[in-house]
Amino acid sequence: SLKNLPEGVYSPAGVDYPTVLRKRVRKSGNILQPLYEAISNSLEATLGSENHIIVTICKNKQLFSDTHSFLSLHVEDDGTGFNEDSFSRFEKLFDESKNRNNLGSGRLQYLHYFKLTQIVSVFIDNDSIKKKRTILLSMDYYRQHGSVIFSQIEKIEENTPINTTVSFFIPLSEEDNNQLAAFTTSELKENVLKRYLNNF
């Protein structure tokens, strides 16, 4: 997918990601943790009843069978978007500028569970210009570029709606892949509502 993007940059890592993933912030044990992290970020970016958060799971039905295979998981919101401040915080792991309990370690759960996370966000920058930022997050980049974050930014049509979509592709373990494939949309909805009951 990198081939189709305009020129982008790798963000300096600032920490030794393999060590942090292995020793400091472990895999959560809940297959939906990356989804919860993305929804929590969406809730922070949205202002309430005027905004929307949409969760989508994409699966492929096996031919001549009732089984499905997992393709991708998406969280979309029409909040403020991934502006310069948000992106700057995202680049810095264990950044306390938002608050002491939110250190940006949610992205580590993305890295624990998925080979690739893609974030596409349309926002208005500090110069009141509408832009689109695409961020790709993967441990694969670390080996080659000493970074887990690749991003690019481009100006965009004025009438493009402000929104952000976080997409998860290719679970790193077969067990996680099978678990995600087994989720029905109603189970997913039930889990999300249970987790965020206080927010609604």
PDB file of C-alpha atoms in Angstrom:
ATOM      1  CA  SER A   1       0.000   0.000   0.000  1.00  0.00           C
ATOM      2  CA  LEU A   2       2.981   2.339   0.396  1.00  0.00           C
ATOM      3  CA  LYS A   3       3.482   2.441  -3.376  1.00  0.00           C
ATOM      4  CA  ASN A   4       0.265   4.395  -3.887  1.00  0.00           C
ATOM      5  CA  LEU A   5       0.998   7.105  -1.331  1.00  0.00           C
ATOM      6  CA  PRO A   6       2.601  10.446  -2.094  1.00  0.00           C
ATOM      7  CA  GLU A   7       6.028  10.892  -0.535  1.00  0.00           C
ATOM      8  CA  GLY A   8       5.966  10.509   3.221  1.00  0.00           C
ATOM      9  CA  VAL A   9       8.223  10.361   6.258  1.00  0.00           C
ATOM     10  CA  TYR A  10       9.116   7.910   9.008  1.00  0.00           C
ATOM     11  CA  SER A  11       8.781   9.404  12.489  1.00  0.00           C
ATOM     12  CA  PRO A  12      11.834   8.938  14.741  1.00  0.00           C
ATOM     13  CA  ALA A  13      11.034   6.147  17.199  1.00  0.00           C
ATOM     14  CA  GLY A  14      12.432   7.686  20.395  1.00  0.00           C
ATOM     15  CA  VAL A  15      12.239   4.307  22.166  1.00  0.00           C
ATOM     16  CA  ASP A  16      13.340   0.740  21.484  1.00  0.00           C
ATOM     17  CA  TYR A  17       9.974  -0.632  20.410  1.00  0.00           C
ATOM     18  CA  PRO A  18      10.819  -4.371  20.548  1.00  0.00           C
ATOM     19  CA  THR A  19      11.938  -3.987  24.185  1.00  0.00           C
ATOM     20  CA  VAL A  20       8.935  -1.815  25.132  1.00  0.00           C
ATOM     21  CA  LEU A  21       6.527  -4.340  23.582  1.00  0.00           C
ATOM     22  CA  ARG A  22       8.269  -7.251  25.262  1.00  0.00           C
ATOM     23  CA  LYS A  23       8.836  -5.813  28.731  1.00  0.00           C
ATOM     24  CA  ARG A  24       6.996  -2.578  29.466  1.00  0.00           C
ATOM     25  CA  VAL A  25       3.578  -2.724  27.783  1.00  0.00           C
ATOM     26  CA  ARG A  26       2.498  -6.301  27.189  1.00  0.00           C
ATOM     27  CA  LYS A  27      -0.243  -7.590  24.921  1.00  0.00           C
ATOM     28  CA  SER A  28      -3.525  -6.992  26.756  1.00  0.00           C
ATOM     29  CA  GLY A  29      -5.066 -10.462  26.440  1.00  0.00           C
ATOM     30  CA  ASN A  30      -8.327  -9.000  25.091  1.00  0.00           C
ATOM     31  CA  ILE A  31      -8.628  -9.289  21.306  1.00  0.00           C
ATOM     32  CA  LEU A  32     -10.861  -6.175  21.257  1.00  0.00           C
ATOM     33  CA  GLN A  33      -8.351  -3.952  23.091  1.00  0.00           C
ATOM     34  CA  PRO A  34      -7.082  -2.276  19.869  1.00  0.00           C
ATOM     35  CA  LEU A  35     -10.715  -1.557  18.954  1.00  0.00           C
ATOM     36  CA  TYR A  36     -11.364  -0.072  22.407  1.00  0.00           C
ATOM     37  CA  GLU A  37      -8.243   2.109  22.116  1.00  0.00           C
ATOM     38  CA  ALA A  38      -9.459   3.448  18.755  1.00  0.00           C
ATOM     39  CA  ILE A  39     -12.992   4.085  20.072  1.00  0.00           C
ATOM     40  CA  SER A  40     -11.599   5.904  23.149  1.00  0.00           C
ATOM     41  CA  ASN A  41      -9.610   8.171  20.822  1.00  0.00           C
ATOM     42  CA  SER A  42     -12.748   8.767  18.740  1.00  0.00           C
ATOM     43  CA  LEU A  43     -14.706   9.703  21.868  1.00  0.00           C
ATOM     44  CA  GLU A  44     -12.027  12.262  22.747  1.00  0.00           C
ATOM     45  CA  ALA A  45     -12.129  13.722  19.225  1.00  0.00           C
ATOM     46  CA  THR A  46     -15.927  14.018  19.097  1.00  0.00           C
ATOM     47  CA  LEU A  47     -18.084  16.557  20.899  1.00  0.00           C
ATOM     48  CA  GLY A  48     -21.209  14.570  21.702  1.00  0.00           C
ATOM     49  CA  SER A  49     -24.606  14.004  20.122  1.00  0.00           C
ATOM     50  CA  GLU A  50     -23.757  15.845  16.894  1.00  0.00           C
ATOM     51  CA  ASN A  51     -20.941  13.403  16.078  1.00  0.00           C
ATOM     52  CA  HIS A  52     -20.889   9.791  14.951  1.00  0.00           C
ATOM     53  CA  ILE A  53     -18.607   6.797  15.559  1.00  0.00           C
ATOM     54  CA  ILE A  54     -19.008   3.834  13.220  1.00  0.00           C
ATOM     55  CA  VAL A  55     -17.443   0.419  13.875  1.00  0.00           C
ATOM     56  CA  THR A  56     -17.191  -1.975  10.915  1.00  0.00           C
ATOM     57  CA  ILE A  57     -15.851  -5.516  10.745  1.00  0.00           C
ATOM     58  CA  CYS A  58     -15.147  -6.952   7.285  1.00  0.00           C
ATOM     59  CA  LYS A  59     -15.145 -10.683   6.784  1.00  0.00           C
ATOM     60  CA  ASN A  60     -15.031 -13.041   3.849  1.00  0.00           C
ATOM     61  CA  LYS A  61     -17.512 -15.915   3.675  1.00  0.00           C
ATOM     62  CA  GLN A  62     -15.875 -19.175   2.636  1.00  0.00           C
ATOM     63  CA  LEU A  63     -17.377 -20.716  -0.484  1.00  0.00           C
ATOM     64  CA  PHE A  64     -19.629 -23.769   0.221  1.00  0.00           C
ATOM     65  CA  SER A  65     -19.230 -23.260   3.984  1.00  0.00           C
ATOM     66  CA  ASP A  66     -20.696 -21.303   6.893  1.00  0.00           C
ATOM     67  CA  THR A  67     -17.272 -20.168   8.090  1.00  0.00           C
ATOM     68  CA  HIS A  68     -15.809 -16.697   7.623  1.00  0.00           C
ATOM     69  CA  SER A  69     -12.282 -15.341   7.488  1.00  0.00           C
ATOM     70  CA  PHE A  70     -11.336 -11.981   9.009  1.00  0.00           C
ATOM     71  CA  LEU A  71     -10.367  -9.176   6.605  1.00  0.00           C
ATOM     72  CA  SER A  72     -10.285  -5.911   8.577  1.00  0.00           C
ATOM     73  CA  LEU A  73     -11.700  -3.874  11.450  1.00  0.00           C
ATOM     74  CA  HIS A  74     -12.482  -0.137  11.176  1.00  0.00           C
ATOM     75  CA  VAL A  75     -13.404   2.708  13.524  1.00  0.00           C
ATOM     76  CA  GLU A  76     -14.602   5.894  11.820  1.00  0.00           C
ATOM     77  CA  ASP A  77     -15.533   9.190  13.451  1.00  0.00           C
ATOM     78  CA  ASP A  78     -16.394  12.696  12.297  1.00  0.00           C
ATOM     79  CA  GLY A  79     -14.552  14.418  15.145  1.00  0.00           C
ATOM     80  CA  THR A  80     -11.801  17.022  14.951  1.00  0.00           C
ATOM     81  CA  GLY A  81      -9.382  14.877  12.950  1.00  0.00           C
ATOM     82  CA  PHE A  82      -5.689  14.103  13.297  1.00  0.00           C
ATOM     83  CA  ASN A  83      -4.418  17.687  13.400  1.00  0.00           C
ATOM     84  CA  GLU A  84      -0.824  18.732  14.156  1.00  0.00           C
ATOM     85  CA  ASP A  85      -1.281  18.577  17.945  1.00  0.00           C
ATOM     86  CA  SER A  86      -2.851  15.115  17.825  1.00  0.00           C
ATOM     87  CA  PHE A  87      -0.177  13.796  15.479  1.00  0.00           C
ATOM     88  CA  SER A  88       2.632  15.266  17.555  1.00  0.00           C
ATOM     89  CA  ARG A  89       1.284  13.430  20.625  1.00  0.00           C
ATOM     90  CA  PHE A  90       0.846  10.260  18.596  1.00  0.00           C
ATOM     91  CA  GLU A  91       4.522  10.323  17.564  1.00  0.00           C
ATOM     92  CA  LYS A  92       5.722  10.564  21.179  1.00  0.00           C
ATOM     93  CA  LEU A  93       5.261   7.439  23.234  1.00  0.00           C
ATOM     94  CA  PHE A  94       4.525   8.015  26.952  1.00  0.00           C
ATOM     95  CA  ASP A  95       3.682  11.673  26.279  1.00  0.00           C
ATOM     96  CA  GLU A  96       1.877  13.223  29.274  1.00  0.00           C
ATOM     97  CA  SER A  97       0.573  16.382  27.588  1.00  0.00           C
ATOM     98  CA  LYS A  98      -3.001  15.036  27.265  1.00  0.00           C
ATOM     99  CA  ASN A  99      -3.112  13.728  30.847  1.00  0.00           C
ATOM    100  CA  ARG A 100      -1.017  11.526  33.113  1.00  0.00           C
ATOM    101  CA  ASN A 101      -3.232   8.485  32.580  1.00  0.00           C
ATOM    102  CA  ASN A 102      -3.187   8.723  28.800  1.00  0.00           C
ATOM    103  CA  LEU A 103       0.374   8.078  27.653  1.00  0.00           C
ATOM    104  CA  GLY A 104      -0.256   7.126  24.059  1.00  0.00           C
ATOM    105  CA  SER A 105       0.433   3.473  24.769  1.00  0.00           C
ATOM    106  CA  GLY A 106      -2.778   2.453  22.961  1.00  0.00           C
ATOM    107  CA  ARG A 107      -0.808   2.256  19.739  1.00  0.00           C
ATOM    108  CA  LEU A 108       1.312  -0.476  21.352  1.00  0.00           C
ATOM    109  CA  GLN A 109      -1.794  -2.674  21.464  1.00  0.00           C
ATOM    110  CA  TYR A 110      -2.221  -1.986  17.729  1.00  0.00           C
ATOM    111  CA  LEU A 111       1.354  -3.233  17.211  1.00  0.00           C
ATOM    112  CA  HIS A 112       0.846  -6.259  19.467  1.00  0.00           C
ATOM    113  CA  TYR A 113      -2.199  -7.469  17.541  1.00  0.00           C
ATOM    114  CA  PHE A 114      -1.880  -6.365  13.903  1.00  0.00           C
ATOM    115  CA  LYS A 115       0.767  -6.352  11.202  1.00  0.00           C
ATOM    116  CA  LEU A 116      -0.623  -3.087   9.824  1.00  0.00           C
ATOM    117  CA  THR A 117      -2.772  -0.281  11.213  1.00  0.00           C
ATOM    118  CA  GLN A 118      -3.827   2.506   8.856  1.00  0.00           C
ATOM    119  CA  ILE A 119      -5.190   5.868   9.994  1.00  0.00           C
ATOM    120  CA  VAL A 120      -6.646   8.225   7.403  1.00  0.00           C
ATOM    121  CA  SER A 121      -7.762  11.614   8.688  1.00  0.00           C
ATOM    122  CA  VAL A 122      -9.158  14.771   7.105  1.00  0.00           C
ATOM    123  CA  PHE A 123      -8.702  17.830   9.323  1.00  0.00           C
ATOM    124  CA  ILE A 124      -8.267  21.602   9.240  1.00  0.00           C
ATOM    125  CA  ASP A 125      -4.724  22.656  10.055  1.00  0.00           C
ATOM    126  CA  ASN A 126      -3.511  25.758  11.932  1.00  0.00           C
ATOM    127  CA  ASP A 127      -3.567  27.779   8.675  1.00  0.00           C
ATOM    128  CA  SER A 128      -7.276  26.917   8.161  1.00  0.00           C
ATOM    129  CA  ILE A 129      -6.358  24.667   5.206  1.00  0.00           C
ATOM    130  CA  LYS A 130      -8.087  21.309   4.869  1.00  0.00           C
ATOM    131  CA  LYS A 131      -5.629  18.415   4.663  1.00  0.00           C
ATOM    132  CA  LYS A 132      -5.574  14.637   4.642  1.00  0.00           C
ATOM    133  CA  ARG A 133      -3.052  12.762   6.754  1.00  0.00           C
ATOM    134  CA  THR A 134      -2.384   9.055   6.176  1.00  0.00           C
ATOM    135  CA  ILE A 135      -0.512   7.157   8.879  1.00  0.00           C
ATOM    136  CA  LEU A 136       0.697   3.575   8.612  1.00  0.00           C
ATOM    137  CA  LEU A 137       1.793   1.839  11.789  1.00  0.00           C
ATOM    138  CA  SER A 138       3.789  -1.413  11.647  1.00  0.00           C
ATOM    139  CA  MET A 139       6.672  -3.151  13.418  1.00  0.00           C
ATOM    140  CA  ASP A 140       7.876  -4.149   9.938  1.00  0.00           C
ATOM    141  CA  TYR A 141       9.108  -0.570   9.440  1.00  0.00           C
ATOM    142  CA  TYR A 142      11.200  -0.702  12.609  1.00  0.00           C
ATOM    143  CA  ARG A 143      13.667  -3.258  11.296  1.00  0.00           C
ATOM    144  CA  GLN A 144      14.349  -1.268   8.148  1.00  0.00           C
ATOM    145  CA  HIS A 145      13.741   2.373   9.167  1.00  0.00           C
ATOM    146  CA  GLY A 146      14.066   2.484  12.976  1.00  0.00           C
ATOM    147  CA  SER A 147      10.466   3.705  13.111  1.00  0.00           C
ATOM    148  CA  VAL A 148       6.990   2.235  13.494  1.00  0.00           C
ATOM    149  CA  ILE A 149       5.155   5.260  12.032  1.00  0.00           C
ATOM    150  CA  PHE A 150       5.067   6.208   8.358  1.00  0.00           C
ATOM    151  CA  SER A 151       2.977   9.244   7.445  1.00  0.00           C
ATOM    152  CA  GLN A 152       2.176  11.552   4.587  1.00  0.00           C
ATOM    153  CA  ILE A 153       0.064  14.655   4.291  1.00  0.00           C
ATOM    154  CA  GLU A 154      -1.628  16.362   1.353  1.00  0.00           C
ATOM    155  CA  LYS A 155      -3.979  19.248   0.673  1.00  0.00           C
ATOM    156  CA  ILE A 156      -7.489  18.141  -0.095  1.00  0.00           C
ATOM    157  CA  GLU A 157     -10.704  19.457  -1.649  1.00  0.00           C
ATOM    158  CA  GLU A 158     -12.460  22.002   0.558  1.00  0.00           C
ATOM    159  CA  ASN A 159     -15.756  20.072   0.439  1.00  0.00           C
ATOM    160  CA  THR A 160     -14.228  16.816   1.782  1.00  0.00           C
ATOM    161  CA  PRO A 161     -15.844  16.050   5.163  1.00  0.00           C
ATOM    162  CA  ILE A 162     -13.667  16.052   8.285  1.00  0.00           C
ATOM    163  CA  ASN A 163     -13.305  12.491   9.554  1.00  0.00           C
ATOM    164  CA  THR A 164     -10.842   9.873  10.769  1.00  0.00           C
ATOM    165  CA  THR A 165     -10.801   6.139  10.078  1.00  0.00           C
ATOM    166  CA  VAL A 166      -8.563   3.711  11.964  1.00  0.00           C
ATOM    167  CA  SER A 167      -8.257   0.371  10.146  1.00  0.00           C
ATOM    168  CA  PHE A 168      -6.661  -2.833  11.398  1.00  0.00           C
ATOM    169  CA  PHE A 169      -5.313  -5.425   8.958  1.00  0.00           C
ATOM    170  CA  ILE A 170      -3.624  -8.857   9.253  1.00  0.00           C
ATOM    171  CA  PRO A 171      -3.707 -10.174  12.828  1.00  0.00           C
ATOM    172  CA  LEU A 172      -0.269 -11.337  13.927  1.00  0.00           C
ATOM    173  CA  SER A 173      -1.455 -14.594  15.487  1.00  0.00           C
ATOM    174  CA  GLU A 174      -3.632 -17.314  14.009  1.00  0.00           C
ATOM    175  CA  GLU A 175      -5.599 -17.512  17.260  1.00  0.00           C
ATOM    176  CA  ASP A 176      -6.429 -13.780  17.126  1.00  0.00           C
ATOM    177  CA  ASN A 177      -7.358 -14.123  13.470  1.00  0.00           C
ATOM    178  CA  ASN A 178      -9.777 -16.969  14.252  1.00  0.00           C
ATOM    179  CA  GLN A 179     -11.284 -15.088  17.207  1.00  0.00           C
ATOM    180  CA  LEU A 180     -11.966 -12.014  15.081  1.00  0.00           C
ATOM    181  CA  ALA A 181     -13.417 -14.155  12.288  1.00  0.00           C
ATOM    182  CA  ALA A 182     -15.854 -15.700  14.785  1.00  0.00           C
ATOM    183  CA  PHE A 183     -17.250 -12.350  16.028  1.00  0.00           C
ATOM    184  CA  THR A 184     -20.716 -11.461  14.808  1.00  0.00           C
ATOM    185  CA  THR A 185     -21.706  -7.807  14.445  1.00  0.00           C
ATOM    186  CA  SER A 186     -24.210  -8.150  17.295  1.00  0.00           C
ATOM    187  CA  GLU A 187     -21.505  -9.592  19.605  1.00  0.00           C
ATOM    188  CA  LEU A 188     -19.199  -6.760  18.646  1.00  0.00           C
ATOM    189  CA  LYS A 189     -21.936  -4.205  19.368  1.00  0.00           C
ATOM    190  CA  GLU A 190     -22.733  -5.842  22.709  1.00  0.00           C
ATOM    191  CA  ASN A 191     -19.060  -5.756  23.776  1.00  0.00           C
ATOM    192  CA  VAL A 192     -18.635  -2.111  22.750  1.00  0.00           C
ATOM    193  CA  LEU A 193     -21.835  -0.992  24.509  1.00  0.00           C
ATOM    194  CA  LYS A 194     -20.872  -2.878  27.665  1.00  0.00           C
ATOM    195  CA  ARG A 195     -17.429  -1.279  27.643  1.00  0.00           C
ATOM    196  CA  TYR A 196     -18.682   2.279  27.020  1.00  0.00           C
ATOM    197  CA  LEU A 197     -22.019   2.198  28.839  1.00  0.00           C
ATOM    198  CA  ASN A 198     -21.056   5.255  30.928  1.00  0.00           C
ATOM    199  CA  ASN A 199     -20.321   7.271  27.777  1.00  0.00           C
ATOM    200  CA  PHE A 200     -23.747   6.790  26.222  1.00  0.00           C
TER     201      PHE A 200
END
